[in-house]
Coordinates of C-alpha atoms and ligand atoms in Angstrom, one line a residue:
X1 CA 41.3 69.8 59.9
X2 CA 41.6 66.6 58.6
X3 CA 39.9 64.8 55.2
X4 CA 37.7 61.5 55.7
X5 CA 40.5 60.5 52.9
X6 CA 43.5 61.3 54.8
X7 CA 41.8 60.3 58.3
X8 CA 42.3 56.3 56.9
X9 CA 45.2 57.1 55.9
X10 CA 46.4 58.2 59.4
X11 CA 44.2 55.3 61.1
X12 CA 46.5 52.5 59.4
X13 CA 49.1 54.2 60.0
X14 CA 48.2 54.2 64.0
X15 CA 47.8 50.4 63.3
X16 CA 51.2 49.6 62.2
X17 CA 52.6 51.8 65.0
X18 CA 50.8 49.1 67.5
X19 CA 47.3 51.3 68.1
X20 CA 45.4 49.0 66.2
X21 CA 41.7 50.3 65.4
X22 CA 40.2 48.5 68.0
X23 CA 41.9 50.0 70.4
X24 CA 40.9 53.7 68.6
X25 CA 37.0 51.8 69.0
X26 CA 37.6 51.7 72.6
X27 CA 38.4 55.3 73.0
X28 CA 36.0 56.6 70.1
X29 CA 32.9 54.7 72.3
X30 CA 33.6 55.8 75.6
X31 CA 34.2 59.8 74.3
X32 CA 30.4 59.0 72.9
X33 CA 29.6 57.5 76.1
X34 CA 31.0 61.2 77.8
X35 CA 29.3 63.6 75.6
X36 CA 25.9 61.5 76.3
X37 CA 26.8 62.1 80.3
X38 CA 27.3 66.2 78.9
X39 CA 23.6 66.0 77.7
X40 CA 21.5 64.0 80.0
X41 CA 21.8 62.6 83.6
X42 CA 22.5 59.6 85.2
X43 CA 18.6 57.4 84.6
X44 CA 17.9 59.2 81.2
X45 CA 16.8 56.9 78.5
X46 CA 19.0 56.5 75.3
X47 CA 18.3 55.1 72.0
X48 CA 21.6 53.6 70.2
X49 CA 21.0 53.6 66.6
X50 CA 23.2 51.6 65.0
X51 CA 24.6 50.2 61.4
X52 CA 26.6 47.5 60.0
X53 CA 29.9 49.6 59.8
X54 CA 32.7 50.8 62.8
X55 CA 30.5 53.6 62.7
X56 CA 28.0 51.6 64.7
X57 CA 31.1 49.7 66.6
X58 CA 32.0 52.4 68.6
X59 CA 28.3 52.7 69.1
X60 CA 28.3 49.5 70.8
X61 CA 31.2 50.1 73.1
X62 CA 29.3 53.6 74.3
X63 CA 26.5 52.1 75.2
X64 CA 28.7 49.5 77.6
X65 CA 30.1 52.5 79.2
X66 CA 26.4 54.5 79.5
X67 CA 24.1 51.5 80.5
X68 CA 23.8 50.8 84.1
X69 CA 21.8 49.3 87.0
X70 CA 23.3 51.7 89.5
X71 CA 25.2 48.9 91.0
X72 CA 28.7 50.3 89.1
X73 CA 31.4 50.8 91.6
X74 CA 32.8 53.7 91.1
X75 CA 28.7 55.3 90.9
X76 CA 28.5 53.6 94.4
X77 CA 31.9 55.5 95.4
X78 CA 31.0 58.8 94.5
X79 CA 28.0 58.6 96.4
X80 CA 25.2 58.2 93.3
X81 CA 22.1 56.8 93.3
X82 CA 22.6 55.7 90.0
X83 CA 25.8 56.2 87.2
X84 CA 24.2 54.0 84.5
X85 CA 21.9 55.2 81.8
X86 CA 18.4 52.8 80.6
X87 CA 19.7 51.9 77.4
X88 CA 19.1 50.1 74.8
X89 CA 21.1 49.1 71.2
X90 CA 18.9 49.0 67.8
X91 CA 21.0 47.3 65.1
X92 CA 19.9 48.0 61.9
X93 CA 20.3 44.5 60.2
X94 CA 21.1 41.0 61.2
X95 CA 24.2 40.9 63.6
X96 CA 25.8 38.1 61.0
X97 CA 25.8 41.3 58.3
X98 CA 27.9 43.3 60.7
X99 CA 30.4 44.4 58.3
X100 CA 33.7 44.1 60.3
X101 CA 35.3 42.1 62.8
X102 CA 35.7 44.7 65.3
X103 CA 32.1 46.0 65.4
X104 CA 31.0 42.6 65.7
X105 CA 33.4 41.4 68.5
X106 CA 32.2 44.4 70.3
X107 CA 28.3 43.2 69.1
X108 CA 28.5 39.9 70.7
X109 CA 30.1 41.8 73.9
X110 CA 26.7 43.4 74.5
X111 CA 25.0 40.3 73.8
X112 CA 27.0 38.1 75.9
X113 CA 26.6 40.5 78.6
X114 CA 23.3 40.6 78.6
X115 CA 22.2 44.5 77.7
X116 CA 19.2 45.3 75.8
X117 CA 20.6 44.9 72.5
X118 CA 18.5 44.2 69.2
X119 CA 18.7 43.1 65.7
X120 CA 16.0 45.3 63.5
X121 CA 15.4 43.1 60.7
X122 CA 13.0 45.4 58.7
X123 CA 12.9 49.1 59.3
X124 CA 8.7 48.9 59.4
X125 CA 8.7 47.1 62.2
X126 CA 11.0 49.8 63.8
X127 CA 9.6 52.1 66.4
X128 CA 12.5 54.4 67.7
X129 CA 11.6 54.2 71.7
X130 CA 10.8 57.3 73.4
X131 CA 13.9 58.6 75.1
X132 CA 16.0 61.6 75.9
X133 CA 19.2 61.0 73.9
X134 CA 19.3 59.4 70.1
X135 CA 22.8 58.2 69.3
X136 CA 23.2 58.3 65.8
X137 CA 25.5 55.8 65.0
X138 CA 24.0 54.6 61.4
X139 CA 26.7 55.7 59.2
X140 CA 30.1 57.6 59.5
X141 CA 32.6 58.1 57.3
X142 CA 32.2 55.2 55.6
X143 CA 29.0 56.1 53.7
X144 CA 28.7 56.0 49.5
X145 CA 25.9 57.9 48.0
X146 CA 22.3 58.5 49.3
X147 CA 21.0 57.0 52.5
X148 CA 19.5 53.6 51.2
X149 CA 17.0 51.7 53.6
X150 CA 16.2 51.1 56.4
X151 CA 19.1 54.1 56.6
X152 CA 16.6 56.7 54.9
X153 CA 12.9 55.7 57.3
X154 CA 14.8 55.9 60.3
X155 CA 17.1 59.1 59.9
X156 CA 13.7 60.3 59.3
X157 CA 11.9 58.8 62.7
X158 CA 14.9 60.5 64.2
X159 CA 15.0 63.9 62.9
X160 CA 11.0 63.6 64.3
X161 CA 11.9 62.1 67.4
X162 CA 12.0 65.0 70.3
X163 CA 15.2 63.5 71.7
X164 CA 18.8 65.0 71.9
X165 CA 20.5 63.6 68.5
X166 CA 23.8 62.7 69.6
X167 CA 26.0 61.3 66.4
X168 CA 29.0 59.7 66.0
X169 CA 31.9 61.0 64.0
X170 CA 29.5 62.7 61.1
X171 CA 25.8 62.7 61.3
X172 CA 24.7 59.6 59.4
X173 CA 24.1 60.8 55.4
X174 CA 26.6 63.9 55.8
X175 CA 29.6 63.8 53.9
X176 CA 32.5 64.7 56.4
X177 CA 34.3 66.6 54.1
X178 CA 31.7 69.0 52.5
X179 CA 28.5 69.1 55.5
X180 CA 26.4 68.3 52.4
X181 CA 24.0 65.2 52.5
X182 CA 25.0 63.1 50.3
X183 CA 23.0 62.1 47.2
X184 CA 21.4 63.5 43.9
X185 CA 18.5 65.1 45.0
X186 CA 18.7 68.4 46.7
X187 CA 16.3 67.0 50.2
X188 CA 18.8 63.9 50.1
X189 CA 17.7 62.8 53.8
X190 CA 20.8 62.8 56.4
X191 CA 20.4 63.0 60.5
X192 CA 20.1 66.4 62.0
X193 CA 22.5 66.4 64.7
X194 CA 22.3 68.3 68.3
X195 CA 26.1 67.4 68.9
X196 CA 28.3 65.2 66.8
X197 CA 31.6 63.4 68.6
X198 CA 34.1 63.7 65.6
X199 CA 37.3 61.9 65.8
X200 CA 40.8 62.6 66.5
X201 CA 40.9 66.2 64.2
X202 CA 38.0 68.3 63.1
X203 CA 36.8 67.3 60.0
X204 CA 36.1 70.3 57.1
X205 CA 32.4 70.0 56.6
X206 CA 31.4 69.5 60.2
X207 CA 31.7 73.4 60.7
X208 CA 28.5 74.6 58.6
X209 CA 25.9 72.2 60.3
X210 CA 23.8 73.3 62.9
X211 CA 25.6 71.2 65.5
X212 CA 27.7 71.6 68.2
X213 CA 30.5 69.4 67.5
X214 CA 33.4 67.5 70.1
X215 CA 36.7 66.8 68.7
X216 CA 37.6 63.4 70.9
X217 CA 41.4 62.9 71.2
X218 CA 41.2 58.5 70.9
X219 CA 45.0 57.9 71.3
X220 CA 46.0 57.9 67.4
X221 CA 50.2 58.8 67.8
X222 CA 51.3 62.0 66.5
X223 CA 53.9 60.0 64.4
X224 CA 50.7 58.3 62.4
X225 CA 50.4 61.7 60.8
X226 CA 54.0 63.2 60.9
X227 CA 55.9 59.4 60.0
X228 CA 54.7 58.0 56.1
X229 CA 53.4 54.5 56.9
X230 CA 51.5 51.9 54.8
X231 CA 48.8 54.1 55.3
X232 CA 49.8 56.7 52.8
X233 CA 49.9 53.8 50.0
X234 CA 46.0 53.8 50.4
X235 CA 45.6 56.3 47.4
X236 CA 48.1 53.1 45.0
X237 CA 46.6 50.4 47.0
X238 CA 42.4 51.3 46.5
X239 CA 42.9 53.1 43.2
X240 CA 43.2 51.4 39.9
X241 CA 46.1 51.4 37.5
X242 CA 46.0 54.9 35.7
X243 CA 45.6 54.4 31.4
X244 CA 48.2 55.2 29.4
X245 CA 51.1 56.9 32.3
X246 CA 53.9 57.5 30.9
X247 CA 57.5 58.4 32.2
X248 CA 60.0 60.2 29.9
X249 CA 63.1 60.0 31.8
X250 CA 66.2 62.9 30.1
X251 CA 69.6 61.4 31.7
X252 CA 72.6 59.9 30.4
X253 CA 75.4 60.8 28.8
X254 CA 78.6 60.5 31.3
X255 CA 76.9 57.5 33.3
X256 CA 74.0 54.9 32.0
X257 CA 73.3 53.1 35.0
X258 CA 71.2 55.6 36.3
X259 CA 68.4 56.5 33.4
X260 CA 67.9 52.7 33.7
X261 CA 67.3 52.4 36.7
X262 CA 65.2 55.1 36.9
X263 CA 63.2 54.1 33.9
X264 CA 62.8 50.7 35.1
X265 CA 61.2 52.1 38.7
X266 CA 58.7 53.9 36.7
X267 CA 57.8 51.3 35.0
X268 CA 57.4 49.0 38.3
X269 CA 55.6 51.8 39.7
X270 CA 52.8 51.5 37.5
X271 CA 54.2 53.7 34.2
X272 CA 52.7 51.4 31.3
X273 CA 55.3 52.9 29.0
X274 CA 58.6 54.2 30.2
X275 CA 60.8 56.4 27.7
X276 CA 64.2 57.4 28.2
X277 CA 66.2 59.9 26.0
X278 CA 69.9 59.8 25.9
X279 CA 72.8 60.6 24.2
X280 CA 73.8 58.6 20.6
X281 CA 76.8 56.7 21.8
X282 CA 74.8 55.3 24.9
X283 CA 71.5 55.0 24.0
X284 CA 72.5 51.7 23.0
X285 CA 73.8 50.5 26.6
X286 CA 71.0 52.0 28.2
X287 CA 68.8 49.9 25.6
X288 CA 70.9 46.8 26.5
X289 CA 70.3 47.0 30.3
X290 CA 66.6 46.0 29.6
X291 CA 64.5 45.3 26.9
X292 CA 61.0 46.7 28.8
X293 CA 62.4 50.6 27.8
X294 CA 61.9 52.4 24.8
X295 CA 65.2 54.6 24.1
X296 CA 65.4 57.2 22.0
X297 CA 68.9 58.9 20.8
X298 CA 70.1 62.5 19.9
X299 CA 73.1 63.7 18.0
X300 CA 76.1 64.0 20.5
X301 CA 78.0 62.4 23.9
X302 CA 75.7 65.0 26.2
X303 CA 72.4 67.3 26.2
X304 CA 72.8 70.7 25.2
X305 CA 70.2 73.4 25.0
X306 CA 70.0 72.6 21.4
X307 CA 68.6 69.1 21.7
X308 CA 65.6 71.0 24.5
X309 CA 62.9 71.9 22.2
X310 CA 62.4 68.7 20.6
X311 CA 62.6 67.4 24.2
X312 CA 59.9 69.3 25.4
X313 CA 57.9 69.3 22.9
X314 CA 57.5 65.4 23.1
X315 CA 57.0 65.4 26.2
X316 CA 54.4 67.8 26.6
X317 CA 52.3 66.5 23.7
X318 CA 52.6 63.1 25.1
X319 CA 52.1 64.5 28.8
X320 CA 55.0 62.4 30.0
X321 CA 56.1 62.5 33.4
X322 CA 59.6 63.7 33.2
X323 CA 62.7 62.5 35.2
X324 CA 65.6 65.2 34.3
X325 CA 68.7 64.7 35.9
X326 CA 69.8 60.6 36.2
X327 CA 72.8 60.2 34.8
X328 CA 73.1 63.9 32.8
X329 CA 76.3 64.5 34.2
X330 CA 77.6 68.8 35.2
X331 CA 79.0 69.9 31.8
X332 CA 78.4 73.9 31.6
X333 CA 76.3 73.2 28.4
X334 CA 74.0 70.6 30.4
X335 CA 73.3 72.7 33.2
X336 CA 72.3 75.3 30.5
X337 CA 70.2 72.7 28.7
X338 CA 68.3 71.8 32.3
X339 CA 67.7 75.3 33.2
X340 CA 66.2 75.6 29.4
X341 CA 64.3 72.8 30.1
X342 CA 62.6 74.2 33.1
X343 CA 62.1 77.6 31.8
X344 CA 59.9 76.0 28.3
X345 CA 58.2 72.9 30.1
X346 CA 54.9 73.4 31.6
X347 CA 54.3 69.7 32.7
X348 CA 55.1 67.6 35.5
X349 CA 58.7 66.2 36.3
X350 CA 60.8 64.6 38.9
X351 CA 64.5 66.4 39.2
X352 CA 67.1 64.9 40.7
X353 CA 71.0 64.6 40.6
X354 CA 72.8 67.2 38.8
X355 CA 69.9 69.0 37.3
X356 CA 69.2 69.9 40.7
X357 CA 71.1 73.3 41.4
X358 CA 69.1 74.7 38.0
X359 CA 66.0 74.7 40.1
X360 CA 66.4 77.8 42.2
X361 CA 67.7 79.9 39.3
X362 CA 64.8 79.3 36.7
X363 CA 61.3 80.4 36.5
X364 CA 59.2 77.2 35.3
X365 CA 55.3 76.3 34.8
X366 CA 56.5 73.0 35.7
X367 CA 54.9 70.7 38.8
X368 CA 58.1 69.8 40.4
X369 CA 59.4 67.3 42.9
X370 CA 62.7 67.6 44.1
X371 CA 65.0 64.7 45.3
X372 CA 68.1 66.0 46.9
X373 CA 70.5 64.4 48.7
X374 CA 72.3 66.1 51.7
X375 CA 75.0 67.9 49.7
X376 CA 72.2 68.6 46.7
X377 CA 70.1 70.1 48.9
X378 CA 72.8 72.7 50.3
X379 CA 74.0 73.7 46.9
X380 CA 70.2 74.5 45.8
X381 CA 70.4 77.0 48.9
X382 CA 69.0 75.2 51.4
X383 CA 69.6 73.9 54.6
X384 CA 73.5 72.8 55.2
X385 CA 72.9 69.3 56.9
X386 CA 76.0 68.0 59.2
X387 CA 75.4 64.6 58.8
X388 CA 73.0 62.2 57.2
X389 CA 71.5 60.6 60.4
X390 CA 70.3 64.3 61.0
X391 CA 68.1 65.3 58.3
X392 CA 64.8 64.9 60.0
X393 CA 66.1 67.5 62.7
X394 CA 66.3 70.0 60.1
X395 CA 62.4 69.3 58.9
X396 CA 61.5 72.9 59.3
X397 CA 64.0 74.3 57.6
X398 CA 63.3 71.9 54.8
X399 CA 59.5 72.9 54.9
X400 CA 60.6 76.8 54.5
X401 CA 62.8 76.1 51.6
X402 CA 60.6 73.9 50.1
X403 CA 57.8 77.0 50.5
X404 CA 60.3 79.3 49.2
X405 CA 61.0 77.1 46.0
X406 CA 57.6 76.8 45.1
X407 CA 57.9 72.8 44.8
X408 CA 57.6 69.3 46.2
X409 CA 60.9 68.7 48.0
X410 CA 61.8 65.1 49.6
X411 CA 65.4 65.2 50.9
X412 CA 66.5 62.0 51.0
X413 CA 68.9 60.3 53.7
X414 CA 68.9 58.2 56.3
X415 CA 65.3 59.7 57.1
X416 CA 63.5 61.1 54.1
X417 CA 62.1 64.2 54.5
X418 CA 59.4 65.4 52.4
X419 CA 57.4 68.9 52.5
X420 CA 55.7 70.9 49.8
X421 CA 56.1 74.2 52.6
X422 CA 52.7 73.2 54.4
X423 CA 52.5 69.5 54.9
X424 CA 56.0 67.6 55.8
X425 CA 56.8 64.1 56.6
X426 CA 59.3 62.0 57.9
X427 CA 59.8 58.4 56.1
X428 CA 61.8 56.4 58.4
X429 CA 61.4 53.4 55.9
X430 CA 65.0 52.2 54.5
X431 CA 68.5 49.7 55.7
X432 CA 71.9 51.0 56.4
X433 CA 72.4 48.7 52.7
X434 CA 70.7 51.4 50.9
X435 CA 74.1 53.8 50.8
X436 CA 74.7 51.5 47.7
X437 CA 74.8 53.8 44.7
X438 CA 71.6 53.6 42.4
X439 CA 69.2 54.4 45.0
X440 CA 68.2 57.6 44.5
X441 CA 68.0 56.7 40.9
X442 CA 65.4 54.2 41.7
X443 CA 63.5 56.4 44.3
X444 CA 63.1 59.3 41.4
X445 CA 61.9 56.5 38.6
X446 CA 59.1 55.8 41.5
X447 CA 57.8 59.2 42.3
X448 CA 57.7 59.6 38.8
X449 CA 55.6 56.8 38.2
X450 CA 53.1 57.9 40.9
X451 CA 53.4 61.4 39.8
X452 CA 51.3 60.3 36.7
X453 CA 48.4 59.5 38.8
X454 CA 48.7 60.9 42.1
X455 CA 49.5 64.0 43.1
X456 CA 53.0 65.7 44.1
X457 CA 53.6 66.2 47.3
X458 CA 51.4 62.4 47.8
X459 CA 54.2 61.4 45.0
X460 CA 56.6 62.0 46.6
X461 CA 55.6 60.6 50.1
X462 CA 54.5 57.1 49.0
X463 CA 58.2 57.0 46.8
X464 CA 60.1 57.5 49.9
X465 CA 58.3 55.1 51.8
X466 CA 58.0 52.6 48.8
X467 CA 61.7 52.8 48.3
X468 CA 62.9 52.3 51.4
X469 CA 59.9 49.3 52.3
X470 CA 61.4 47.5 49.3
X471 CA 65.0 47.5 50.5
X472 CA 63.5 46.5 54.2
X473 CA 61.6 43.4 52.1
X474 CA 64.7 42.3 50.8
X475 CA 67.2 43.1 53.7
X476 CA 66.8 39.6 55.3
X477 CA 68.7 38.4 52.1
X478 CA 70.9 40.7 50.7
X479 CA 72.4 42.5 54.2
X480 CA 75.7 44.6 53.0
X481 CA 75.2 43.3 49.4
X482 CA 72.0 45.1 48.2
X483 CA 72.3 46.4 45.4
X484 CA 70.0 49.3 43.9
X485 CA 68.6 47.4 40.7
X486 CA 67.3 44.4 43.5
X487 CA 65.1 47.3 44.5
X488 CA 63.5 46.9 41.2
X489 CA 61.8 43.7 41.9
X490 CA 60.4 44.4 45.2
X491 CA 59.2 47.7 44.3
X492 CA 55.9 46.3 43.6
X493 CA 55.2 44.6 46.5
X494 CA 56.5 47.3 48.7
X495 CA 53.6 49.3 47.1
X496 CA 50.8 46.8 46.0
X497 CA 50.8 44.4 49.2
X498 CA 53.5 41.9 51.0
X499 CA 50.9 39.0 51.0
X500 CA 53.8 36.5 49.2
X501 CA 56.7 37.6 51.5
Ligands
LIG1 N1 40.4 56.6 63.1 C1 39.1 56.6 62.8 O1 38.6 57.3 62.0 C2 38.3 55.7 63.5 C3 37.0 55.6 63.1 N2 36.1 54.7 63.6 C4 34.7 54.8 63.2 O2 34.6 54.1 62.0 C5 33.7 54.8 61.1 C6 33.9 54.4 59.7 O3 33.6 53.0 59.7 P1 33.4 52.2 58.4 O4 33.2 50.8 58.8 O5 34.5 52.5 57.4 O6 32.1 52.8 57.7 P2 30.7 53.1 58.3 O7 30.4 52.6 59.6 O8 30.5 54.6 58.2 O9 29.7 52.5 57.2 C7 30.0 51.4 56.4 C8 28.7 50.5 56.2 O10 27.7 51.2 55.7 C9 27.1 50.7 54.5 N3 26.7 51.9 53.7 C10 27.6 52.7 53.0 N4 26.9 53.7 52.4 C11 25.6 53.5 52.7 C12 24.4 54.2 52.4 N5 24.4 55.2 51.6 N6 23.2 53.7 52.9 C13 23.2 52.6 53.7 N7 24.3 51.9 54.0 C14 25.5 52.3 53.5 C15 28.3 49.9 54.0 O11 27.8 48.8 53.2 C16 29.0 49.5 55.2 O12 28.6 48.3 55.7 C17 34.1 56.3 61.5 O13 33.1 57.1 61.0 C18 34.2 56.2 63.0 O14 32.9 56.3 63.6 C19 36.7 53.7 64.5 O15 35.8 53.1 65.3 C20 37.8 54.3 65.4 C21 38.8 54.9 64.6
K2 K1 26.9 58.7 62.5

């Protein structure tokens, strides 16, 4: 089962794997064009009804694959009078208001090849032909809201029509991912469908219509689901800046690299205000490494559980994203104060570094994601991992103890790995330069400044990938010499777009 959502995630990912969506157009028409040839035989008349969108593009291609004059080779071959179908194409619209370049290239195919292809201009002069086989191809999963016109009059002429209804991917008006139509009114008008060809993976809301319904394998790689690409940035890259996200990182005391650099990810990760809450004696340096944080002090050189309950408390009532761990350092008294941590605060927090061997010993409310390194992970009990190069072989294990743990976990190496004990990914993105110490500080500021808007185990995929596309945007200048707090600057770009590289 896969969400309309998560479907164009996968689909951009096939595209920066080299299947670009033309290619997936190809495949999507001519499994149309098959489950027409499972419905009616060679000679049968089909209607292609189609709309602006790619939903009506791999119409287009089907009906190259169905339409014939019984002069097609391999008809001739197997003996058959006749392999081709009387067809004929019905865009709904003028052909210049075809919505992408793909549906149109494969518009002006049919035109330029002469089949019986026409633009409907106004939906009262359409007459839907008389014919064996509707393909519905007005709307897929690109549809917002009610079917507007001609949309509405002619899902209408075809739920009338005594034809086959054939649609593609979703029947137009359906939402794929709840089978309702779509729209206020409880009659909202959507195509009844005999058979629907659905795409790649079955699709939730598919299962309660009255249809009988293909899934079409079109050639998407396995490693456009399993692999985070640039299509799991969709959720940063469509939605809009969230109001008022806020990171509250707790780190310092022995080291104040680290909070900073942390911090300073949230804040290029879309955090409008980024907090960090440190020790006296350093709150100062940590202050002095940039001016865009707001640092707050407590009394003494390192947290103890006495300094927790104001911690909490301020971030809870501020409903901070906390990152706990950066810099905090292994004192007996600190690992008490994480654990104490945990166990009071009910909100949503990255843990990384040494607050990470608290997690398995304390029962928390919290939303976690966990960023372990190799030799993290095996000391919060899971997986021992030989070597960095060979994290993603150990992918199911990390899924179980992720499952087991209750939380978000994305092990980080040379491949991240990232499961939440149902869903796990691989992020391949990252250089050899990225050993450099700071790193992982800069990958846990970033999931926490997603984690404010998006959820966890979503968090925590985009941050791997972001983290790692940054250091691959700067790699052609810095080689051996990058450094973790360069990371900081292309962090946007990694996430937003890489128009000005
Ligand atoms: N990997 C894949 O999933 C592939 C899917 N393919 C097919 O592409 C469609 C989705 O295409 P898209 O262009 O995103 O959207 P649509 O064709 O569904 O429609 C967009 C089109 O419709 C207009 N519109 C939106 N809402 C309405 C409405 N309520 N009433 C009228 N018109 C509406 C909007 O303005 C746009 O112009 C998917 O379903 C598959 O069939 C690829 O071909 C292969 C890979
Ligand atoms: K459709």
């Amino acid at each position: 089962m896969i969400s309309a959502d998560r479907m164009a995630q996968v689909d951009a990912n096939a595209a920066a794997l080299g299947v670009p969506r033309k290619q997936l157009m190809e495949s999507s028409g001519n499994a149309v064009a098959r489950e027409v040839r499972a419905v009616a035989d060679p000679g049968a008349r089909v209607a292609v009804v189609a709309g602006r969108g790619n939903n009506g593009g791999d119409a287009f291609v089907a009906a190259r694959f169905l339409d014939g004059d019984g002069s097609h080779p391999s008809a001739r071959r197997n003996g058959d009078s006749d392999g081709g179908y009387d067809t004929s194409v019905h865009l709904l619209g003028r052909a210049e208001t075809i919505a992408t370049d793909i549906a149109r290239e494969n518009w002006d195919a049919l035109r330029r090849g002469e089949y019986d292809a026409e633009e409907v201009g106004d939906s009262r002069d359409f007459d839907l032909p008389d014919c064996d086989v509707v393909v519905d191809a007005m709307l897929g999963t690109g549809v917002t809201g009610a079917l507007r016109e001609p949309e509405a009059t002619v899902a209408e002429r075809i739920n009338d029509a005594d034809a086959t209804v054939v649609s593609v991917d979703v029947p137009s008006g359906v939402n794929a991912d709840t089978g309702e139509a779509l729209g206020a009114s409880a009659d909202a008008t959507a195509v009844e469908a005999d058979r629907v060809v659905t795409f790649h993976d079955a699709k939730p809301g598919l299962d309660s219509l009255d249809a009988e319904v293909t899934v079409a394998d079109i050639g998407i790689p396995a490693a456009a689901e399993r692999l985070v690409g640039p299509g799991d940035l969709l959720p940063v890259r469509s939605g809009t800046k969230g109001d008022d996200a806020r990171t509250y990182v707790v780190g310092g005391g022995p080291y104040t690299g680290a909070p900073a650099l942390a911090a300073q990810a949230a804040l290029r990760t879309g955090a409008d205000l980024s907090f960090v809450a440190a020790p006296d004696p350093v709150a100062p340096q940590i202050q002095g490494y940039a001016e865009d944080l707001i640092v707050q002090s407590y009394d003494g050189d390192h947290l103890t559980p006495e300094q927790v309950p104001d911690l909490v408390e301020t971030a809870e009532s501020y409903d901070d994203v906390v990152v706990l761990g950066p810099g905090l350092g292994n004192a007996d008294e600190t690992l008490e104060a994480a654990k104490r941590f945990l166990a009071e605060f009910s909100g949503r927090a990255v843990v990384d570094a040494d607050a990470l061997p608290v997690v398995p010993e304390v029962e928390t409310d919290a939303t976690l994601v966990c960023t372990p390194n190799r030799k993290e992970l095996a000391e919060m009990g899971g997986p021992e991992v030989e070597s960095a190069d060979a994290l993603r072989d150990h992918a199911d294990e990390i899924e179980a103890f992720a499952d087991e743990l209750g939380h978000v976990v994305l092990a980080k190496a040379k491949d991240d790995v990232i499961s939440d004990g149902e869903r796990t990914r691989v992020s391949t993105a990252g250089t050899p330069g990225m050993t450099v110490g700071g790193t992982g500080d800069t990958l846990a500021g970033t999931a926490a400044g997603l984690l404010a808007t998006h959820d966890p185990f979503q968090s925590a995929c985009m941050a791997a990938y972001a983290n790692g596309r940054a250091a691959e945007l700067l790699d052609h200048r810095r080689h051996d010499g990058l450094l973790a707090s360069d990371l900081l600057d292309a962090l946007p770009r990694a996430l937003w777009g890489e128009d000005d590289e």
